[in-house]
Amino acid sequence: MTDAIYNDLKGASVFITGGGAGIGAALTDGFMAQGARVGFVQRSDASAFCDEMEAKHGHRPLYMQCDITDIARLRACLSESAAAHGPVTVLVNNAANDKRHSTAEVDEAFWDWSQAINLKAYFFACQAVMDGMKEAGGGSIINFSSISYMMGNAGYPSYATANGGITAMSRSLAREFGPDKIRVNALAPGWVLTQKQRDQWATPEALAGHLERQCLKDHLVEEDVLGAVLFLASNASRMMTGQCLAVDGGVVTVAA
């Protein structure tokens, strides 16, 4: 948990995709600690997490079950959150799926699914909050990208393609939304050791190899990303837009 306090986030209407597990859970917790009103979507049941947040903060986040590839449902959840908390002024597009795959095994169905969850949903969530942010006098959109495409990693070409697209989209939308005081930035984490990563891919050999590429010799955890997201959401970054902020322990610096 970050020690920084951003007074302008108190009472802010925040919407997070994938906000009930992994990095998203740390974000929900962190925004609630700032006094924000948080709505989030999660495909899996997040009731127990909401119970935990209520016990910790004295009130519950607004949890809505949603597969973000269902754009109609995603739009409905954004509307529900705005109705409960006021127009969404902070949108965090966090949900993603980095399922490993090779180029040879990708068929059209997999490609469409991968782009739907990793890129398409981000665009339509941004589109859905435009008018509310404009009426509120501005807002901040944070789109999670990844250093995977910057490093030219193999093992998930569709995922890497989507993350390059997220950065490009964020820059384009920053230009379009800027006159309405809506900021759009991308955030590119390195290898954050969520429970999913530990369970599926974090072998001792892989961890050692990745740590060797980092300037800072500590593995990233969910809370390491939280501080950057709160900064981008708050007025502390009020003149920062169209940027891609890497939080990766210095991997990209070494790779470059």
PDB file of C-alpha atoms in Angstrom:
ATOM      1  CA  MET A   1       0.000   0.000   0.000  1.00  0.00           C
ATOM      2  CA  THR A   2       1.310   3.441  -0.908  1.00  0.00           C
ATOM      3  CA  ASP A   3       1.862   6.070   1.785  1.00  0.00           C
ATOM      4  CA  ALA A   4       0.964   8.925  -0.582  1.00  0.00           C
ATOM      5  CA  ILE A   5      -2.377  10.687  -0.090  1.00  0.00           C
ATOM      6  CA  TYR A   6      -4.095  12.356  -3.061  1.00  0.00           C
ATOM      7  CA  ASN A   7      -6.824  14.558  -1.623  1.00  0.00           C
ATOM      8  CA  ASP A   8      -8.531  15.037  -4.992  1.00  0.00           C
ATOM      9  CA  LEU A   9      -9.258  11.309  -5.184  1.00  0.00           C
ATOM     10  CA  LYS A  10     -11.483  11.442  -2.100  1.00  0.00           C
ATOM     11  CA  GLY A  11     -15.031  10.924  -3.340  1.00  0.00           C
ATOM     12  CA  ALA A  12     -13.900  10.369  -6.930  1.00  0.00           C
ATOM     13  CA  SER A  13     -15.950   7.967  -9.044  1.00  0.00           C
ATOM     14  CA  VAL A  14     -13.521   5.226 -10.121  1.00  0.00           C
ATOM     15  CA  PHE A  15     -14.175   2.263 -12.414  1.00  0.00           C
ATOM     16  CA  ILE A  16     -11.725  -0.627 -12.699  1.00  0.00           C
ATOM     17  CA  THR A  17     -11.901  -3.609 -15.023  1.00  0.00           C
ATOM     18  CA  GLY A  18     -10.720  -6.832 -13.395  1.00  0.00           C
ATOM     19  CA  GLY A  19     -10.794  -5.070 -10.036  1.00  0.00           C
ATOM     20  CA  GLY A  20     -11.381  -8.103  -7.838  1.00  0.00           C
ATOM     21  CA  ALA A  21      -8.194 -10.136  -8.280  1.00  0.00           C
ATOM     22  CA  GLY A  22      -4.465  -9.728  -8.816  1.00  0.00           C
ATOM     23  CA  ILE A  23      -3.293  -6.217  -9.673  1.00  0.00           C
ATOM     24  CA  GLY A  24      -6.908  -5.086  -9.971  1.00  0.00           C
ATOM     25  CA  ALA A  25      -7.656  -6.045  -6.361  1.00  0.00           C
ATOM     26  CA  ALA A  26      -4.679  -3.992  -5.178  1.00  0.00           C
ATOM     27  CA  LEU A  27      -6.029  -1.056  -7.207  1.00  0.00           C
ATOM     28  CA  THR A  28      -9.523  -1.331  -5.725  1.00  0.00           C
ATOM     29  CA  ASP A  29      -8.047  -1.490  -2.233  1.00  0.00           C
ATOM     30  CA  GLY A  30      -5.724   1.435  -2.939  1.00  0.00           C
ATOM     31  CA  PHE A  31      -8.394   3.718  -4.370  1.00  0.00           C
ATOM     32  CA  MET A  32     -10.737   2.906  -1.489  1.00  0.00           C
ATOM     33  CA  ALA A  33      -7.967   3.829   0.944  1.00  0.00           C
ATOM     34  CA  GLN A  34      -7.865   7.232  -0.782  1.00  0.00           C
ATOM     35  CA  GLY A  35     -11.594   7.651  -0.102  1.00  0.00           C
ATOM     36  CA  ALA A  36     -12.674   7.047  -3.700  1.00  0.00           C
ATOM     37  CA  ARG A  37     -15.962   5.407  -4.632  1.00  0.00           C
ATOM     38  CA  VAL A  38     -14.996   2.325  -6.598  1.00  0.00           C
ATOM     39  CA  GLY A  39     -17.001   0.267  -9.059  1.00  0.00           C
ATOM     40  CA  PHE A  40     -15.367  -2.714 -10.679  1.00  0.00           C
ATOM     41  CA  VAL A  41     -16.131  -5.609 -12.966  1.00  0.00           C
ATOM     42  CA  GLN A  42     -14.786  -9.123 -12.619  1.00  0.00           C
ATOM     43  CA  ARG A  43     -15.698 -12.255 -14.535  1.00  0.00           C
ATOM     44  CA  SER A  44     -15.279 -14.502 -11.483  1.00  0.00           C
ATOM     45  CA  ASP A  45     -17.196 -14.139  -8.224  1.00  0.00           C
ATOM     46  CA  ALA A  46     -15.667 -11.347  -6.117  1.00  0.00           C
ATOM     47  CA  SER A  47     -18.115 -11.416  -3.204  1.00  0.00           C
ATOM     48  CA  ALA A  48     -15.503 -12.577  -0.685  1.00  0.00           C
ATOM     49  CA  PHE A  49     -13.141  -9.810  -1.810  1.00  0.00           C
ATOM     50  CA  CYS A  50     -15.932  -7.250  -1.353  1.00  0.00           C
ATOM     51  CA  ASP A  51     -16.511  -8.586   2.165  1.00  0.00           C
ATOM     52  CA  GLU A  52     -12.812  -8.071   2.863  1.00  0.00           C
ATOM     53  CA  MET A  53     -12.907  -4.514   1.523  1.00  0.00           C
ATOM     54  CA  GLU A  54     -16.007  -3.680   3.578  1.00  0.00           C
ATOM     55  CA  ALA A  55     -14.355  -4.954   6.755  1.00  0.00           C
ATOM     56  CA  LYS A  56     -11.220  -2.940   5.986  1.00  0.00           C
ATOM     57  CA  HIS A  57     -12.707   0.331   4.735  1.00  0.00           C
ATOM     58  CA  GLY A  58     -16.183   0.417   6.255  1.00  0.00           C
ATOM     59  CA  HIS A  59     -18.043   0.282   2.964  1.00  0.00           C
ATOM     60  CA  ARG A  60     -18.216  -1.999  -0.057  1.00  0.00           C
ATOM     61  CA  PRO A  61     -17.013  -1.416  -3.585  1.00  0.00           C
ATOM     62  CA  LEU A  62     -19.676  -1.827  -6.262  1.00  0.00           C
ATOM     63  CA  TYR A  63     -18.991  -5.213  -7.810  1.00  0.00           C
ATOM     64  CA  MET A  64     -20.620  -6.200 -11.098  1.00  0.00           C
ATOM     65  CA  GLN A  65     -20.020  -9.572 -12.716  1.00  0.00           C
ATOM     66  CA  CYS A  66     -18.972  -9.086 -16.333  1.00  0.00           C
ATOM     67  CA  ASP A  67     -16.968 -10.638 -19.120  1.00  0.00           C
ATOM     68  CA  ILE A  68     -15.470  -7.509 -20.678  1.00  0.00           C
ATOM     69  CA  THR A  69     -15.615  -9.050 -24.154  1.00  0.00           C
ATOM     70  CA  ASP A  70     -19.402  -8.561 -23.846  1.00  0.00           C
ATOM     71  CA  ILE A  71     -19.380  -4.887 -24.776  1.00  0.00           C
ATOM     72  CA  ALA A  72     -23.088  -4.360 -24.113  1.00  0.00           C
ATOM     73  CA  ARG A  73     -22.669  -5.711 -20.578  1.00  0.00           C
ATOM     74  CA  LEU A  74     -19.517  -3.643 -20.032  1.00  0.00           C
ATOM     75  CA  ARG A  75     -21.375  -0.487 -21.063  1.00  0.00           C
ATOM     76  CA  ALA A  76     -24.248  -1.375 -18.731  1.00  0.00           C
ATOM     77  CA  CYS A  77     -21.834  -1.808 -15.825  1.00  0.00           C
ATOM     78  CA  LEU A  78     -20.213   1.553 -16.527  1.00  0.00           C
ATOM     79  CA  SER A  79     -23.657   3.145 -16.506  1.00  0.00           C
ATOM     80  CA  GLU A  80     -24.553   1.389 -13.241  1.00  0.00           C
ATOM     81  CA  SER A  81     -21.361   2.613 -11.610  1.00  0.00           C
ATOM     82  CA  ALA A  82     -22.018   6.173 -12.784  1.00  0.00           C
ATOM     83  CA  ALA A  83     -25.566   6.006 -11.436  1.00  0.00           C
ATOM     84  CA  ALA A  84     -24.298   4.865  -8.038  1.00  0.00           C
ATOM     85  CA  HIS A  85     -21.220   7.068  -7.672  1.00  0.00           C
ATOM     86  CA  GLY A  86     -21.625   9.918 -10.145  1.00  0.00           C
ATOM     87  CA  PRO A  87     -20.003  10.199 -13.585  1.00  0.00           C
ATOM     88  CA  VAL A  88     -16.884   8.052 -13.828  1.00  0.00           C
ATOM     89  CA  THR A  89     -13.914  10.423 -13.669  1.00  0.00           C
ATOM     90  CA  VAL A  90     -11.214   7.759 -13.308  1.00  0.00           C
ATOM     91  CA  LEU A  91     -11.254   4.741 -15.618  1.00  0.00           C
ATOM     92  CA  VAL A  92      -8.644   2.023 -15.191  1.00  0.00           C
ATOM     93  CA  ASN A  93      -8.618  -0.547 -17.997  1.00  0.00           C
ATOM     94  CA  ASN A  94      -6.722  -3.284 -16.198  1.00  0.00           C
ATOM     95  CA  ALA A  95      -8.278  -6.629 -17.167  1.00  0.00           C
ATOM     96  CA  ALA A  96      -6.249  -8.677 -19.641  1.00  0.00           C
ATOM     97  CA  ASN A  97      -5.272 -12.221 -20.503  1.00  0.00           C
ATOM     98  CA  ASP A  98      -1.677 -13.114 -21.345  1.00  0.00           C
ATOM     99  CA  LYS A  99      -2.299 -16.767 -22.180  1.00  0.00           C
ATOM    100  CA  ARG A 100       0.850 -18.161 -23.751  1.00  0.00           C
ATOM    101  CA  HIS A 101       0.699 -19.174 -27.416  1.00  0.00           C
ATOM    102  CA  SER A 102       2.833 -19.555 -30.528  1.00  0.00           C
ATOM    103  CA  THR A 103       2.096 -18.029 -33.905  1.00  0.00           C
ATOM    104  CA  ALA A 104       1.576 -21.460 -35.506  1.00  0.00           C
ATOM    105  CA  GLU A 105      -1.238 -22.427 -33.149  1.00  0.00           C
ATOM    106  CA  VAL A 106      -3.242 -19.187 -33.456  1.00  0.00           C
ATOM    107  CA  ASP A 107      -6.471 -19.475 -35.415  1.00  0.00           C
ATOM    108  CA  GLU A 108      -9.012 -16.733 -36.146  1.00  0.00           C
ATOM    109  CA  ALA A 109     -11.150 -17.575 -33.126  1.00  0.00           C
ATOM    110  CA  PHE A 110      -8.210 -17.283 -30.724  1.00  0.00           C
ATOM    111  CA  TRP A 111      -6.986 -14.068 -32.340  1.00  0.00           C
ATOM    112  CA  ASP A 112     -10.431 -12.470 -32.104  1.00  0.00           C
ATOM    113  CA  TRP A 113     -10.825 -13.545 -28.467  1.00  0.00           C
ATOM    114  CA  SER A 114      -7.378 -12.260 -27.527  1.00  0.00           C
ATOM    115  CA  GLN A 115      -7.901  -8.882 -29.186  1.00  0.00           C
ATOM    116  CA  ALA A 116     -11.406  -8.630 -27.722  1.00  0.00           C
ATOM    117  CA  ILE A 117     -10.211  -8.909 -24.138  1.00  0.00           C
ATOM    118  CA  ASN A 118      -6.835  -7.198 -24.498  1.00  0.00           C
ATOM    119  CA  LEU A 119      -7.700  -4.253 -26.774  1.00  0.00           C
ATOM    120  CA  LYS A 120     -11.289  -3.992 -28.006  1.00  0.00           C
ATOM    121  CA  ALA A 121     -12.831  -3.756 -24.534  1.00  0.00           C
ATOM    122  CA  TYR A 122     -10.392  -0.973 -23.639  1.00  0.00           C
ATOM    123  CA  PHE A 123     -11.488   1.149 -26.576  1.00  0.00           C
ATOM    124  CA  PHE A 124     -15.189   0.800 -25.898  1.00  0.00           C
ATOM    125  CA  ALA A 125     -14.759   1.491 -22.180  1.00  0.00           C
ATOM    126  CA  CYS A 126     -12.951   4.723 -23.103  1.00  0.00           C
ATOM    127  CA  GLN A 127     -15.727   5.588 -25.514  1.00  0.00           C
ATOM    128  CA  ALA A 128     -18.376   4.926 -22.868  1.00  0.00           C
ATOM    129  CA  VAL A 129     -16.917   7.361 -20.300  1.00  0.00           C
ATOM    130  CA  MET A 130     -16.268  10.247 -22.705  1.00  0.00           C
ATOM    131  CA  ASP A 131     -19.491  12.156 -22.218  1.00  0.00           C
ATOM    132  CA  GLY A 132     -19.616  11.764 -18.449  1.00  0.00           C
ATOM    133  CA  MET A 133     -16.038  12.940 -18.036  1.00  0.00           C
ATOM    134  CA  LYS A 134     -16.707  15.909 -20.294  1.00  0.00           C
ATOM    135  CA  GLU A 135     -19.757  16.902 -18.261  1.00  0.00           C
ATOM    136  CA  ALA A 136     -17.758  16.499 -15.034  1.00  0.00           C
ATOM    137  CA  GLY A 137     -15.089  18.890 -16.334  1.00  0.00           C
ATOM    138  CA  GLY A 138     -12.432  16.294 -17.029  1.00  0.00           C
ATOM    139  CA  GLY A 139     -11.085  12.925 -16.000  1.00  0.00           C
ATOM    140  CA  SER A 140      -8.239  10.452 -16.190  1.00  0.00           C
ATOM    141  CA  ILE A 141      -8.076   7.208 -18.162  1.00  0.00           C
ATOM    142  CA  ILE A 142      -5.302   4.715 -17.398  1.00  0.00           C
ATOM    143  CA  ASN A 143      -4.911   1.876 -19.912  1.00  0.00           C
ATOM    144  CA  PHE A 144      -2.765  -1.045 -18.833  1.00  0.00           C
ATOM    145  CA  SER A 145      -0.262  -2.011 -21.489  1.00  0.00           C
ATOM    146  CA  SER A 146       2.836  -4.158 -20.908  1.00  0.00           C
ATOM    147  CA  ILE A 147       6.563  -4.045 -21.542  1.00  0.00           C
ATOM    148  CA  SER A 148       6.125  -7.312 -23.486  1.00  0.00           C
ATOM    149  CA  TYR A 149       5.854  -5.562 -26.844  1.00  0.00           C
ATOM    150  CA  MET A 150       8.733  -3.178 -26.065  1.00  0.00           C
ATOM    151  CA  MET A 151      11.039  -6.120 -25.381  1.00  0.00           C
ATOM    152  CA  GLY A 152       9.952  -8.055 -28.459  1.00  0.00           C
ATOM    153  CA  ASN A 153       9.123 -11.075 -26.329  1.00  0.00           C
ATOM    154  CA  ALA A 154       8.077 -14.327 -27.961  1.00  0.00           C
ATOM    155  CA  GLY A 155       5.449 -16.617 -26.496  1.00  0.00           C
ATOM    156  CA  TYR A 156       2.343 -14.453 -26.839  1.00  0.00           C
ATOM    157  CA  PRO A 157       2.347 -12.565 -30.158  1.00  0.00           C
ATOM    158  CA  SER A 158      -1.356 -11.651 -30.083  1.00  0.00           C
ATOM    159  CA  TYR A 159      -1.058 -10.304 -26.539  1.00  0.00           C
ATOM    160  CA  ALA A 160       2.059  -8.290 -27.418  1.00  0.00           C
ATOM    161  CA  THR A 161       0.295  -6.896 -30.494  1.00  0.00           C
ATOM    162  CA  ALA A 162      -2.658  -5.787 -28.382  1.00  0.00           C
ATOM    163  CA  ASN A 163      -0.391  -4.046 -25.886  1.00  0.00           C
ATOM    164  CA  GLY A 164       1.360  -2.120 -28.641  1.00  0.00           C
ATOM    165  CA  GLY A 165      -2.120  -1.153 -29.830  1.00  0.00           C
ATOM    166  CA  ILE A 166      -3.119   0.022 -26.341  1.00  0.00           C
ATOM    167  CA  THR A 167      -0.192   2.438 -26.230  1.00  0.00           C
ATOM    168  CA  ALA A 168      -0.962   3.776 -29.711  1.00  0.00           C
ATOM    169  CA  MET A 169      -4.664   4.081 -28.891  1.00  0.00           C
ATOM    170  CA  SER A 170      -3.904   5.942 -25.670  1.00  0.00           C
ATOM    171  CA  ARG A 171      -1.850   8.526 -27.536  1.00  0.00           C
ATOM    172  CA  SER A 172      -4.555   8.994 -30.149  1.00  0.00           C
ATOM    173  CA  LEU A 173      -7.317   9.369 -27.576  1.00  0.00           C
ATOM    174  CA  ALA A 174      -5.191  11.760 -25.519  1.00  0.00           C
ATOM    175  CA  ARG A 175      -5.125  14.079 -28.532  1.00  0.00           C
ATOM    176  CA  GLU A 176      -8.849  13.702 -29.164  1.00  0.00           C
ATOM    177  CA  PHE A 177     -10.003  13.986 -25.536  1.00  0.00           C
ATOM    178  CA  GLY A 178      -7.530  16.643 -24.400  1.00  0.00           C
ATOM    179  CA  PRO A 179      -9.691  19.718 -25.208  1.00  0.00           C
ATOM    180  CA  ASP A 180     -12.252  18.353 -22.720  1.00  0.00           C
ATOM    181  CA  LYS A 181      -9.592  18.001 -19.989  1.00  0.00           C
ATOM    182  CA  ILE A 182      -9.655  14.221 -20.206  1.00  0.00           C
ATOM    183  CA  ARG A 183      -6.199  12.725 -19.822  1.00  0.00           C
ATOM    184  CA  VAL A 184      -5.333   9.344 -21.332  1.00  0.00           C
ATOM    185  CA  ASN A 185      -2.150   7.517 -20.384  1.00  0.00           C
ATOM    186  CA  ALA A 186      -0.854   3.979 -20.720  1.00  0.00           C
ATOM    187  CA  LEU A 187       0.909   2.120 -17.934  1.00  0.00           C
ATOM    188  CA  ALA A 188       3.283  -0.698 -18.821  1.00  0.00           C
ATOM    189  CA  PRO A 189       4.140  -2.996 -15.917  1.00  0.00           C
ATOM    190  CA  GLY A 190       6.965  -5.470 -15.985  1.00  0.00           C
ATOM    191  CA  TRP A 191       6.530  -8.990 -14.673  1.00  0.00           C
ATOM    192  CA  VAL A 192       4.288  -8.545 -11.648  1.00  0.00           C
ATOM    193  CA  LEU A 193       4.195 -11.717  -9.586  1.00  0.00           C
ATOM    194  CA  THR A 194       0.488 -12.141  -9.021  1.00  0.00           C
ATOM    195  CA  GLN A 195      -0.753 -15.487  -7.761  1.00  0.00           C
ATOM    196  CA  LYS A 196      -1.692 -16.435 -11.338  1.00  0.00           C
ATOM    197  CA  GLN A 197       1.831 -15.749 -12.555  1.00  0.00           C
ATOM    198  CA  ARG A 198       3.330 -17.724  -9.678  1.00  0.00           C
ATOM    199  CA  ASP A 199       1.033 -20.672 -10.343  1.00  0.00           C
ATOM    200  CA  GLN A 200       1.465 -20.863 -14.118  1.00  0.00           C
ATOM    201  CA  TRP A 201       4.734 -19.421 -15.354  1.00  0.00           C
ATOM    202  CA  ALA A 202       7.071 -18.253 -12.574  1.00  0.00           C
ATOM    203  CA  THR A 203       9.619 -21.070 -12.572  1.00  0.00           C
ATOM    204  CA  PRO A 204      12.864 -20.462 -10.652  1.00  0.00           C
ATOM    205  CA  GLU A 205      14.760 -20.318 -13.956  1.00  0.00           C
ATOM    206  CA  ALA A 206      12.363 -17.814 -15.514  1.00  0.00           C
ATOM    207  CA  LEU A 207      12.400 -15.610 -12.415  1.00  0.00           C
ATOM    208  CA  ALA A 208      16.185 -15.611 -12.227  1.00  0.00           C
ATOM    209  CA  GLY A 209      16.505 -14.747 -15.915  1.00  0.00           C
ATOM    210  CA  HIS A 210      14.049 -11.884 -15.663  1.00  0.00           C
ATOM    211  CA  LEU A 211      15.621 -10.479 -12.517  1.00  0.00           C
ATOM    212  CA  GLU A 212      18.953 -10.428 -14.311  1.00  0.00           C
ATOM    213  CA  ARG A 213      17.442  -8.041 -16.873  1.00  0.00           C
ATOM    214  CA  GLN A 214      16.100  -5.654 -14.224  1.00  0.00           C
ATOM    215  CA  CYS A 215      18.140  -2.712 -12.945  1.00  0.00           C
ATOM    216  CA  LEU A 216      16.431  -3.067  -9.563  1.00  0.00           C
ATOM    217  CA  LYS A 217      16.906  -6.539  -8.174  1.00  0.00           C
ATOM    218  CA  ASP A 218      13.523  -7.061  -6.552  1.00  0.00           C
ATOM    219  CA  HIS A 219      10.565  -8.832  -8.097  1.00  0.00           C
ATOM    220  CA  LEU A 220       7.510  -6.679  -8.726  1.00  0.00           C
ATOM    221  CA  VAL A 221       4.333  -7.253  -6.716  1.00  0.00           C
ATOM    222  CA  GLU A 222       0.866  -5.774  -7.160  1.00  0.00           C
ATOM    223  CA  GLU A 223       1.454  -2.824  -4.829  1.00  0.00           C
ATOM    224  CA  ASP A 224       4.406  -1.649  -6.925  1.00  0.00           C
ATOM    225  CA  VAL A 225       1.952  -0.712  -9.682  1.00  0.00           C
ATOM    226  CA  LEU A 226      -0.562   0.974  -7.374  1.00  0.00           C
ATOM    227  CA  GLY A 227       1.473   4.118  -6.720  1.00  0.00           C
ATOM    228  CA  ALA A 228       1.860   4.855 -10.415  1.00  0.00           C
ATOM    229  CA  VAL A 229      -1.869   4.363 -11.060  1.00  0.00           C
ATOM    230  CA  LEU A 230      -2.871   6.691  -8.208  1.00  0.00           C
ATOM    231  CA  PHE A 231      -0.442   9.307  -9.506  1.00  0.00           C
ATOM    232  CA  LEU A 232      -1.856   9.102 -13.037  1.00  0.00           C
ATOM    233  CA  ALA A 233      -5.415   9.262 -11.678  1.00  0.00           C
ATOM    234  CA  SER A 234      -4.799  12.309  -9.508  1.00  0.00           C
ATOM    235  CA  ASN A 235      -4.257  15.989 -10.184  1.00  0.00           C
ATOM    236  CA  ALA A 236      -0.585  15.460  -9.339  1.00  0.00           C
ATOM    237  CA  SER A 237      -0.225  14.430 -13.003  1.00  0.00           C
ATOM    238  CA  ARG A 238      -2.681  17.012 -14.370  1.00  0.00           C
ATOM    239  CA  MET A 239      -0.451  17.985 -17.324  1.00  0.00           C
ATOM    240  CA  MET A 240       0.594  14.447 -18.188  1.00  0.00           C
ATOM    241  CA  THR A 241      -1.250  12.769 -21.047  1.00  0.00           C
ATOM    242  CA  GLY A 242      -0.482  10.622 -24.065  1.00  0.00           C
ATOM    243  CA  GLN A 243       2.373   8.946 -22.205  1.00  0.00           C
ATOM    244  CA  CYS A 244       3.359   5.354 -21.533  1.00  0.00           C
ATOM    245  CA  LEU A 245       4.808   4.912 -18.058  1.00  0.00           C
ATOM    246  CA  ALA A 246       6.847   1.756 -17.488  1.00  0.00           C
ATOM    247  CA  VAL A 247       6.904   0.254 -14.002  1.00  0.00           C
ATOM    248  CA  ASP A 248       9.260  -2.645 -14.534  1.00  0.00           C
ATOM    249  CA  GLY A 249      12.323  -2.366 -12.312  1.00  0.00           C
ATOM    250  CA  GLY A 250      14.317  -1.066 -15.264  1.00  0.00           C
ATOM    251  CA  VAL A 251      13.986  -3.911 -17.735  1.00  0.00           C
ATOM    252  CA  VAL A 252      13.137  -1.666 -20.686  1.00  0.00           C
ATOM    253  CA  THR A 253      16.100   0.593 -19.874  1.00  0.00           C
ATOM    254  CA  VAL A 254      18.434  -2.402 -20.070  1.00  0.00           C
ATOM    255  CA  ALA A 255      16.777  -3.827 -23.177  1.00  0.00           C
ATOM    256  CA  ALA A 256      17.022  -0.507 -24.988  1.00  0.00           C
TER     257      ALA A 256
END
